[in-house]
Amino acid sequence: RAKANGRGGCEVFDHVMGAQAGAALQLEAELREAIANGELMLAYQPIVLLRDGTICGFEALLRWRHPARGVIAPSTFLPVAEETGLIRPIGRWVLAEACRQIRLWQNEFPRESPLSISVNMSASQLSEGDFVDHVEQVLKATGVPPASLKLELTESTAMVDTERTVALLHGLRALGVQISLDDFGTGYSSLSYLRRLPIDTLKIDRSFVSGLEANPDNRHILETITMLARALGMDVVAEGPETAGEVASLAELECGYAQGYYFFRPLEPAAAAAALLAQNHRGPGTPLR
Ligand code: C2E
Ligand code: MG
Ligand code: MG
Ligand code: MG
């Protein structure tokens, strides 16, 4: 179509491309400043025991409090962070900050099984040569018990270099850290990888949870995944239940854990602490709503 329109079409095209490249460059420059200025922050979304809604831990989710544009979601800036390598310093900050925070909450809200913290890992972080050492240092420095840390990676991240990933995950496991497979069901991995990768938890992608009660296909898929996970000794977290109907169906499927808006949205630290406090007052094992 650009050709048919002659030069005019091409100019429009160039202009759009130029604008996009310019926007990416500006985002990169601003992101560098954001790190230096402390504009990055973490939101904490509770992961609950489906049976009674008890908060077992949190997933740390990155936010950027931009001075002019307000709070920016990770999908807007993580691709640029990945392309520019900024994801490495950002990822290190996220891990340290999430561990610092969960240690405080573990002290304040002691449990028989201490509150856990889940942290997302990108492919470029995993490819850092000293990643296992780095994780070990952060755990030591923050005093977080290794078993309380759950590192999340997606199937596609795990598949970038499977041999290396298997070795790396075993290294992390040797520290006592847990591994979760995120967005499970959306990637390309074959089931044989589930056996080869040392995985503790499957997080079932929200696309299988949405409209679950009315969708027999999703129901069958979820039933199969939970059975498979149980057989392999893995925990299951259902991502993104939003309605009472979805939660009821998940409970029937004997899915152990859930993380979705029905229970809690990602919360600022003060709101997350308030949620923990409210549950303490209500007492353990009381149904949430
Ligand atoms: P994820 O790891 O799968 O995180 C879950 C996402 O689902 C979060 O989006 C969360 O806000 C959203 N979510 C949770 N419950 C519901 C629900 O009931 N309904 C709906 N519609 N959404 C729900 P968020 O915070 O925008 O993060 C998006 C993705 O960005 C994450 O997906 C993760 O892949 C990535 N990400 C976030 N923080 C980090 C980080 O610190 N490092 C890296 N490498 N990636 C991160
Ligand atoms: Mg995640
Ligand atoms: Mg996910
Ligand atoms: Mg996701």
Coordinates of C-alpha atoms and ligand atoms in Angstrom, one line a residue:
R1 CA 0.0 0.0 0.0
A2 CA 2.9 2.4 0.8
K3 CA 4.2 1.7 -2.8
A4 CA 0.8 2.4 -4.4
N5 CA 0.6 5.7 -2.5
G6 CA 4.0 6.7 -3.7
R7 CA 6.4 8.7 -1.5
G8 CA 3.6 10.0 0.6
G9 CA 2.9 6.6 2.0
C10 CA 6.5 6.0 2.8
E11 CA 6.9 9.3 4.6
V12 CA 4.0 8.4 6.8
F13 CA 5.6 5.0 7.5
D14 CA 9.0 6.5 8.3
H15 CA 7.4 9.1 10.5
V16 CA 5.6 6.5 12.6
M17 CA 8.7 4.3 12.9
G18 CA 10.8 7.3 13.9
A19 CA 8.3 8.3 16.5
Q20 CA 8.3 4.8 18.0
A21 CA 12.1 4.6 18.1
G22 CA 12.2 8.1 19.7
A23 CA 9.6 7.0 22.3
A24 CA 11.7 3.9 23.1
L25 CA 14.9 6.0 23.5
Q26 CA 13.1 8.5 25.7
L27 CA 11.7 5.6 27.8
E28 CA 15.2 4.1 28.1
A29 CA 16.7 7.5 29.3
E30 CA 13.8 7.9 31.8
L31 CA 14.2 4.4 33.1
R32 CA 17.8 4.9 33.8
E33 CA 16.9 8.0 35.9
A34 CA 14.0 6.1 37.5
I35 CA 16.4 3.6 39.0
A36 CA 18.7 6.3 40.2
N37 CA 15.8 8.4 41.6
G38 CA 14.1 5.5 43.4
E39 CA 11.0 5.7 41.3
L40 CA 10.6 1.9 41.0
M41 CA 8.5 0.2 43.6
L42 CA 6.9 -3.2 44.3
A43 CA 3.3 -4.1 44.7
Y44 CA 2.5 -7.2 46.6
Q45 CA -0.4 -9.5 45.5
P46 CA -1.4 -12.1 48.2
I47 CA -1.4 -15.8 47.2
V48 CA -4.1 -17.5 49.3
L49 CA -4.9 -21.0 50.4
L50 CA -8.0 -21.7 48.3
R51 CA -9.7 -23.7 51.0
D52 CA -10.1 -20.8 53.5
G53 CA -8.5 -17.7 51.9
T54 CA -5.5 -17.6 54.3
I55 CA -2.6 -15.5 52.9
C56 CA 0.4 -17.8 52.5
G57 CA 2.7 -15.4 50.7
F58 CA 2.9 -12.7 48.1
E59 CA 4.1 -12.1 44.5
A60 CA 6.2 -9.0 44.1
L61 CA 5.1 -7.1 41.1
L62 CA 7.1 -4.2 39.7
R63 CA 5.7 -0.7 39.3
W64 CA 7.2 2.6 38.1
R65 CA 5.9 5.7 39.9
H66 CA 6.7 8.1 37.0
P67 CA 6.8 11.8 38.2
A68 CA 4.6 13.0 35.3
R69 CA 2.8 9.9 34.0
G70 CA 1.7 8.3 37.2
V71 CA 2.1 4.6 38.0
I72 CA 3.3 2.6 34.9
A73 CA 2.6 -1.2 34.6
P74 CA 5.5 -3.5 33.9
S75 CA 4.3 -4.5 30.4
T76 CA 5.0 -0.9 29.3
F77 CA 8.6 -0.7 30.3
L78 CA 9.9 -4.3 30.9
P79 CA 10.4 -4.9 27.1
V80 CA 12.7 -1.8 26.9
A81 CA 14.4 -2.9 30.1
E82 CA 15.1 -6.3 28.5
E83 CA 16.4 -4.8 25.2
T84 CA 18.7 -2.4 26.9
G85 CA 20.0 -4.7 29.6
L86 CA 18.6 -2.5 32.3
I87 CA 16.6 -5.5 33.5
R88 CA 19.7 -6.7 35.3
P89 CA 20.1 -3.9 37.8
I90 CA 16.3 -3.7 38.0
G91 CA 16.0 -7.4 38.7
R92 CA 18.7 -7.2 41.4
W93 CA 16.9 -4.3 43.0
V94 CA 13.6 -6.3 42.9
L95 CA 15.0 -9.4 44.5
A96 CA 16.7 -7.5 47.3
E97 CA 13.7 -5.2 48.0
A98 CA 11.2 -8.1 48.0
C99 CA 13.4 -10.1 50.4
R100 CA 13.9 -7.2 52.7
Q101 CA 10.1 -6.6 52.8
I102 CA 9.1 -10.3 53.4
R103 CA 11.6 -10.6 56.2
L104 CA 9.9 -7.7 58.0
W105 CA 6.5 -9.3 57.5
Q106 CA 7.8 -12.7 58.6
N107 CA 8.9 -11.0 61.9
E108 CA 5.7 -9.1 62.3
F109 CA 3.3 -11.9 61.3
P110 CA 4.9 -15.2 62.4
R111 CA 3.4 -18.4 61.0
E112 CA 4.0 -22.0 61.4
S113 CA 4.9 -22.0 57.7
P114 CA 6.6 -18.5 57.2
L115 CA 5.1 -16.2 54.6
S116 CA 6.7 -16.7 51.2
I117 CA 7.8 -14.2 48.6
S118 CA 7.6 -14.9 44.8
V119 CA 9.8 -13.0 42.5
N120 CA 9.7 -13.0 38.7
M121 CA 12.9 -13.8 36.8
S122 CA 13.6 -12.7 33.2
A123 CA 15.8 -14.8 30.8
S124 CA 18.6 -12.3 30.9
Q125 CA 18.8 -12.4 34.7
L126 CA 19.0 -16.2 34.5
S127 CA 21.9 -15.9 32.0
E128 CA 24.0 -13.9 34.4
G129 CA 27.0 -16.1 35.3
D130 CA 26.9 -15.5 39.0
F131 CA 23.1 -15.7 39.5
V132 CA 23.1 -18.5 42.1
D133 CA 25.8 -16.7 44.1
H134 CA 23.9 -13.5 43.9
V135 CA 20.7 -15.1 45.2
E136 CA 22.6 -16.7 48.0
Q137 CA 24.1 -13.3 49.0
V138 CA 20.7 -11.6 49.0
L139 CA 19.3 -14.3 51.2
K140 CA 22.2 -14.0 53.7
A141 CA 22.1 -10.2 53.7
T142 CA 18.3 -10.1 54.3
G143 CA 18.0 -13.1 56.6
V144 CA 15.2 -14.7 54.5
P145 CA 15.0 -18.5 54.9
P146 CA 15.8 -19.9 51.4
A147 CA 12.6 -22.0 51.5
S148 CA 10.5 -18.8 51.7
L149 CA 11.8 -17.5 48.3
K150 CA 10.0 -18.7 45.2
L151 CA 11.6 -17.7 41.9
E152 CA 9.1 -17.6 39.0
L153 CA 10.1 -18.3 35.4
T154 CA 7.9 -18.8 32.4
E155 CA 8.1 -21.9 30.1
S156 CA 9.5 -19.8 27.3
T157 CA 12.2 -18.4 29.7
A158 CA 13.1 -21.9 30.7
M159 CA 13.3 -23.0 27.1
V160 CA 15.9 -20.4 26.0
D161 CA 18.7 -22.8 26.9
T162 CA 17.3 -25.9 28.5
E163 CA 20.5 -27.5 29.5
R164 CA 21.7 -24.4 31.3
T165 CA 18.3 -23.9 32.9
V166 CA 18.2 -27.4 34.3
A167 CA 21.7 -26.8 35.8
L168 CA 20.8 -23.4 37.1
L169 CA 17.6 -24.5 38.7
H170 CA 19.4 -27.4 40.4
G171 CA 21.9 -24.8 41.7
L172 CA 19.0 -22.7 43.1
R173 CA 17.3 -25.8 44.6
A174 CA 20.6 -26.7 46.3
L175 CA 20.3 -23.3 48.1
G176 CA 16.9 -24.4 49.3
V177 CA 15.0 -21.9 47.1
Q178 CA 11.8 -22.9 45.4
I179 CA 11.0 -22.7 41.7
S180 CA 7.6 -21.8 40.1
L181 CA 6.6 -22.2 36.5
D182 CA 4.6 -19.1 35.6
D183 CA 1.8 -18.7 33.0
F184 CA 1.7 -22.5 32.7
G185 CA -0.1 -23.7 29.7
T186 CA 0.8 -20.8 27.4
G187 CA 4.3 -21.8 26.4
Y188 CA 5.8 -24.4 24.1
S189 CA 7.4 -26.7 26.6
S190 CA 6.6 -30.4 26.2
L191 CA 5.5 -32.4 29.2
S192 CA 8.9 -34.1 29.4
Y193 CA 10.4 -30.9 30.6
L194 CA 8.2 -31.0 33.6
R195 CA 10.1 -34.0 34.6
R196 CA 13.5 -32.6 33.8
L197 CA 13.1 -29.2 35.4
P198 CA 13.1 -29.2 39.2
I199 CA 9.7 -27.4 39.6
D200 CA 7.9 -27.0 43.0
T201 CA 4.8 -25.0 41.8
L202 CA 2.8 -24.7 38.6
K203 CA 1.0 -21.3 38.2
I204 CA -1.9 -21.9 35.8
D205 CA -2.3 -19.1 33.4
R206 CA -5.4 -16.9 33.8
S207 CA -6.6 -17.8 30.3
F208 CA -7.6 -21.2 31.7
V209 CA -9.3 -19.7 34.8
S210 CA -11.4 -17.0 33.1
G211 CA -15.0 -18.1 32.8
L212 CA -14.1 -21.5 34.2
E213 CA -17.5 -22.4 35.5
A214 CA -19.1 -22.0 32.0
N215 CA -16.3 -23.4 29.9
P216 CA -16.1 -27.2 29.9
D217 CA -12.8 -27.1 27.9
N218 CA -11.0 -25.0 30.4
R219 CA -12.5 -27.2 33.2
H220 CA -11.0 -30.3 31.6
I221 CA -7.6 -28.7 31.1
L222 CA -7.5 -27.4 34.7
E223 CA -8.6 -30.8 36.0
T224 CA -5.8 -32.5 34.0
I225 CA -3.2 -30.0 35.1
T226 CA -4.1 -30.3 38.8
M227 CA -4.0 -34.1 38.6
L228 CA -0.6 -34.0 36.8
A229 CA 0.8 -31.6 39.4
R230 CA -0.4 -33.8 42.2
A231 CA 1.1 -36.9 40.7
L232 CA 4.5 -35.0 40.2
G233 CA 4.3 -33.6 43.8
M234 CA 3.9 -30.0 42.7
D235 CA 1.7 -27.3 44.2
V236 CA -0.8 -25.5 41.9
V237 CA -1.6 -21.8 42.0
A238 CA -4.5 -20.6 39.8
E239 CA -3.8 -17.2 38.4
G240 CA -6.4 -14.5 38.2
P241 CA -9.7 -15.7 39.5
E242 CA -12.0 -12.7 39.6
T243 CA -15.5 -14.1 40.4
A244 CA -17.1 -16.3 43.0
G245 CA -18.1 -18.8 40.3
E246 CA -14.4 -19.2 39.2
V247 CA -13.3 -19.7 42.8
A248 CA -16.0 -22.3 43.5
S249 CA -15.0 -24.2 40.4
L250 CA -11.3 -24.1 41.4
A251 CA -12.2 -25.4 44.8
E252 CA -14.1 -28.3 43.3
L253 CA -11.0 -29.1 41.2
E254 CA -8.9 -29.3 44.4
C255 CA -6.6 -26.6 43.2
G256 CA -4.5 -25.7 46.3
Y257 CA -3.8 -22.0 45.9
A258 CA -5.1 -18.9 44.1
Q259 CA -3.8 -15.4 43.3
G260 CA -6.5 -13.2 41.8
Y261 CA -8.6 -10.0 42.1
Y262 CA -11.4 -12.0 43.7
F263 CA -9.2 -12.3 46.8
F264 CA -6.8 -9.3 46.5
R265 CA -5.4 -7.0 43.9
P266 CA -1.7 -6.2 43.9
L267 CA -1.3 -4.0 47.1
E268 CA 1.0 -1.3 48.2
P269 CA 3.1 -2.5 51.2
A270 CA 1.0 -0.7 53.8
A271 CA -2.2 -2.3 52.4
A272 CA -0.6 -5.7 52.3
A273 CA 0.4 -5.4 55.9
A274 CA -3.1 -4.3 56.8
A275 CA -4.5 -7.4 55.0
L276 CA -2.2 -9.6 57.1
L277 CA -3.3 -7.9 60.3
A278 CA -7.0 -8.2 59.4
Q279 CA -6.5 -12.0 59.0
N280 CA -4.7 -12.3 62.3
H281 CA -7.7 -10.7 64.0
R282 CA -10.1 -12.9 62.2
G283 CA -8.1 -15.9 63.2
P284 CA -6.7 -18.7 61.0
G285 CA -9.0 -20.9 59.0
T286 CA -11.9 -18.6 58.9
P287 CA -13.5 -18.3 55.4
L288 CA -12.6 -14.9 53.9
R289 CA -16.0 -13.9 52.5
Ligands
C2E1 P1 2.8 -12.5 36.1 O1 4.1 -12.8 36.8 O2 2.0 -13.6 35.5 O3 2.0 -11.7 37.2 C1 0.6 -11.8 37.3 C2 -0.1 -10.6 36.6 O4 -1.5 -10.8 36.6 C3 0.1 -9.3 37.3 O5 0.1 -8.3 36.3 C4 -1.1 -9.2 38.1 O6 -1.5 -7.8 38.5 C5 -2.2 -9.8 37.2 N1 -3.3 -10.3 37.9 C6 -3.4 -10.9 39.1 N2 -4.7 -11.3 39.4 C7 -5.4 -10.9 38.4 C8 -6.9 -11.0 38.1 O7 -7.7 -11.5 38.9 N3 -7.3 -10.4 36.9 C9 -6.4 -9.8 36.0 N4 -6.9 -9.3 34.9 N5 -5.1 -9.7 36.2 C10 -4.6 -10.3 37.4 P2 1.3 -7.1 36.3 O8 1.6 -6.7 37.7 O9 0.9 -6.1 35.3 O10 2.5 -7.9 35.7 C11 2.6 -8.3 34.4 C12 3.8 -9.2 34.2 O11 5.0 -8.4 34.2 C13 4.0 -10.3 35.2 O12 3.1 -11.4 35.0 C14 5.4 -10.6 35.0 O13 5.6 -11.5 33.9 C15 6.0 -9.3 34.7 N6 6.7 -8.7 35.9 C16 6.1 -8.0 36.9 N7 7.1 -7.7 37.8 C17 8.2 -8.2 37.4 C18 9.6 -8.2 37.9 O14 9.9 -7.7 38.9 N8 10.6 -8.8 37.1 C19 10.3 -9.4 35.9 N9 11.3 -9.9 35.2 N10 9.0 -9.4 35.4 C20 8.0 -8.8 36.1
MG2 MG 4.8 -14.2 38.0
MG3 MG 1.7 -15.4 35.5
MG4 MG 2.0 -13.1 32.9

